[in-house]
Amino acid sequence: MNRIYNFSAGPAILPEPVLEEAAKGVLELGGSGMSILEISHRSKEYEKVHFEAQERLLRIMGLSADEYAVLFLQGGASMQFAMVAMNYLGEGDIADYVNAGEWGTKAIKEAKKVGLGTAREIASSADRNFSYIPKKFTVDPNARYLHITTNNTIEGTEWFDTPKTSVPLISDMSSDFLAVQRDFGSFSLIYAGAQKNIGPSGVTVAVARKSFLAQASDNVPTILSYKTYWEKDSLYNTPPCFAIFVVGLVAKWIEEQGGLAAVERKNKEKAGLLYHTLDELSGFYMPTVTAKEDRSLMNVTFRLQPRYEELEKEFLAGAKERKLDGLKGHRSVGGFRASIYNAFPIEGVRELTQYLREFAGTKG
Ligand code: PMP
């Protein structure tokens, strides 16, 4: 197969060795005589897949299984927006949210809908089209939790330092989970839809401090209760077996790459190359995130300078001819977005920088 360079924001590119292993598993899981698509989630063979994936994820994050649990959920990160509030925002409670993008906006909206307490937006970068991460805010010391989004997939900003807070910290890490090193131990709950960095769509991974899970509400439907997933090892009902299988393969691949330190180094190299090129050609292109310290390593957003904007379609068509696909920006912001998750090869980034130079050279 002649693979293209897939810059899509998600579902996104997966490592080729993972695709090969996944394909084998679709035919037969181990020596079971059955496909991963056919096998019972109560079988020994599947349990091995399930528990190994959880162990690998904790190991990569440097977390202990005594303190943290890995949960496999469905409904995407979008369902977590509601689940967080259903489980933790009780009557009379306050929860604080830092809003740095469209996904953060949705997280607050859902919390206001289903939380019994008060969801407050304590900081926002909406004033400048979410082009930076708001870092000045005061958290209510009695807040039930502080919610942030580490990487803003649509706007192309990323939060590299972990905010210091005395209240439990919750993060939507959908688009930079396992892409950079973090002090994961300072988070009480992390959730991520798998389809960007760690697998196919269909599973949402949550990593939570057990002492925080113990505080979740008991008054939520069983299937929406974090305690159910924790107490039943995410096997209360049928889990998305295939998606979890692939998450385990991606985790194995990350370990083989040398863990998060190695993955982060490569991600910095790729993003550095791309931002450097865009800055160099700033008479023609315009990176949309001007706060350089907040530029995402995962989603590089840029536009053509206003006087060249009518060339957008031509730019995309020319890119596609070179097998550079998925560069159209999110429909809500326009422009372009190059998503360069863990599995995205540096050769593809080089190809894009070359195209950026050529296009600017002939049209600018
Ligand atoms: N949060 C972030 C940061 C995202 O990038 C996305 C998906 N693009 C979501 C939440 C929503 O995820 P899902 O489609 O898995 O519900």
PDB file of C-alpha atoms and ligand atoms in Angstrom, residues 9-10 75-79 81 103 149 151-154 172-175 191 193-196 204 341, ligand 1:
ATOM      1  CA  ALA A   9      -6.685  15.803  13.566  1.00  0.00           C
ATOM      2  CA  GLY A  10      -8.411  12.564  14.443  1.00  0.00           C
ATOM      3  CA  GLY A  75     -18.819   7.789  24.361  1.00  0.00           C
ATOM      4  CA  GLY A  76     -15.655   9.708  23.483  1.00  0.00           C
ATOM      5  CA  ALA A  77     -14.105  12.564  25.404  1.00  0.00           C
ATOM      6  CA  SER A  78     -17.446  14.322  24.858  1.00  0.00           C
ATOM      7  CA  MET A  79     -19.120  11.928  27.272  1.00  0.00           C
ATOM      8  CA  PHE A  81     -17.542  16.365  29.834  1.00  0.00           C
ATOM      9  CA  TRP A 103     -13.528  21.779  23.602  1.00  0.00           C
ATOM     10  CA  THR A 149      -7.594  21.062  28.481  1.00  0.00           C
ATOM     11  CA  ASN A 151      -3.987  20.603  24.158  1.00  0.00           C
ATOM     12  CA  ASN A 152      -6.485  22.617  22.168  1.00  0.00           C
ATOM     13  CA  THR A 153      -6.855  20.599  19.008  1.00  0.00           C
ATOM     14  CA  ILE A 154      -8.797  23.181  17.036  1.00  0.00           C
ATOM     15  CA  ASP A 172      -8.982  16.598  28.974  1.00  0.00           C
ATOM     16  CA  MET A 173      -5.788  15.290  27.344  1.00  0.00           C
ATOM     17  CA  SER A 174      -7.451  13.935  24.216  1.00  0.00           C
ATOM     18  CA  SER A 175      -5.008  15.418  21.766  1.00  0.00           C
ATOM     19  CA  TYR A 191      -9.226  11.489  30.118  1.00  0.00           C
ATOM     20  CA  GLY A 193     -10.428   9.941  23.400  1.00  0.00           C
ATOM     21  CA  ALA A 194      -8.012   7.418  21.901  1.00  0.00           C
ATOM     22  CA  GLN A 195      -8.299   8.387  18.253  1.00  0.00           C
ATOM     23  CA  LYS A 196      -5.475  10.914  18.100  1.00  0.00           C
ATOM     24  CA  THR A 204     -11.780   6.708  25.879  1.00  0.00           C
ATOM     25  CA  TYR A 341       0.829  13.251  16.455  1.00  0.00           C
TER      26      TYR A 341
HETATM   27  N1  PMP B   1     -11.547  17.189  23.590  1.00  0.00           N
HETATM   28  C1  PMP B   1     -10.574  17.449  22.709  1.00  0.00           C
HETATM   29  C2  PMP B   1      -9.360  18.230  23.152  1.00  0.00           C
HETATM   30  C3  PMP B   1     -10.680  16.995  21.392  1.00  0.00           C
HETATM   31  O1  PMP B   1      -9.713  17.254  20.497  1.00  0.00           O
HETATM   32  C4  PMP B   1     -11.824  16.252  21.013  1.00  0.00           C
HETATM   33  C5  PMP B   1     -11.985  15.687  19.621  1.00  0.00           C
HETATM   34  N2  PMP B   1     -11.468  16.353  18.589  1.00  0.00           N
HETATM   35  C6  PMP B   1     -12.811  16.042  21.961  1.00  0.00           C
HETATM   36  C7  PMP B   1     -12.630  16.502  23.240  1.00  0.00           C
HETATM   37  C8  PMP B   1     -14.051  15.285  21.613  1.00  0.00           C
HETATM   38  O2  PMP B   1     -13.707  13.953  21.517  1.00  0.00           O
HETATM   39  P1  PMP B   1     -14.675  12.807  21.052  1.00  0.00           P
HETATM   40  O3  PMP B   1     -14.917  12.985  19.608  1.00  0.00           O
HETATM   41  O4  PMP B   1     -13.884  11.580  21.386  1.00  0.00           O
HETATM   42  O5  PMP B   1     -15.924  12.921  21.852  1.00  0.00           O
END
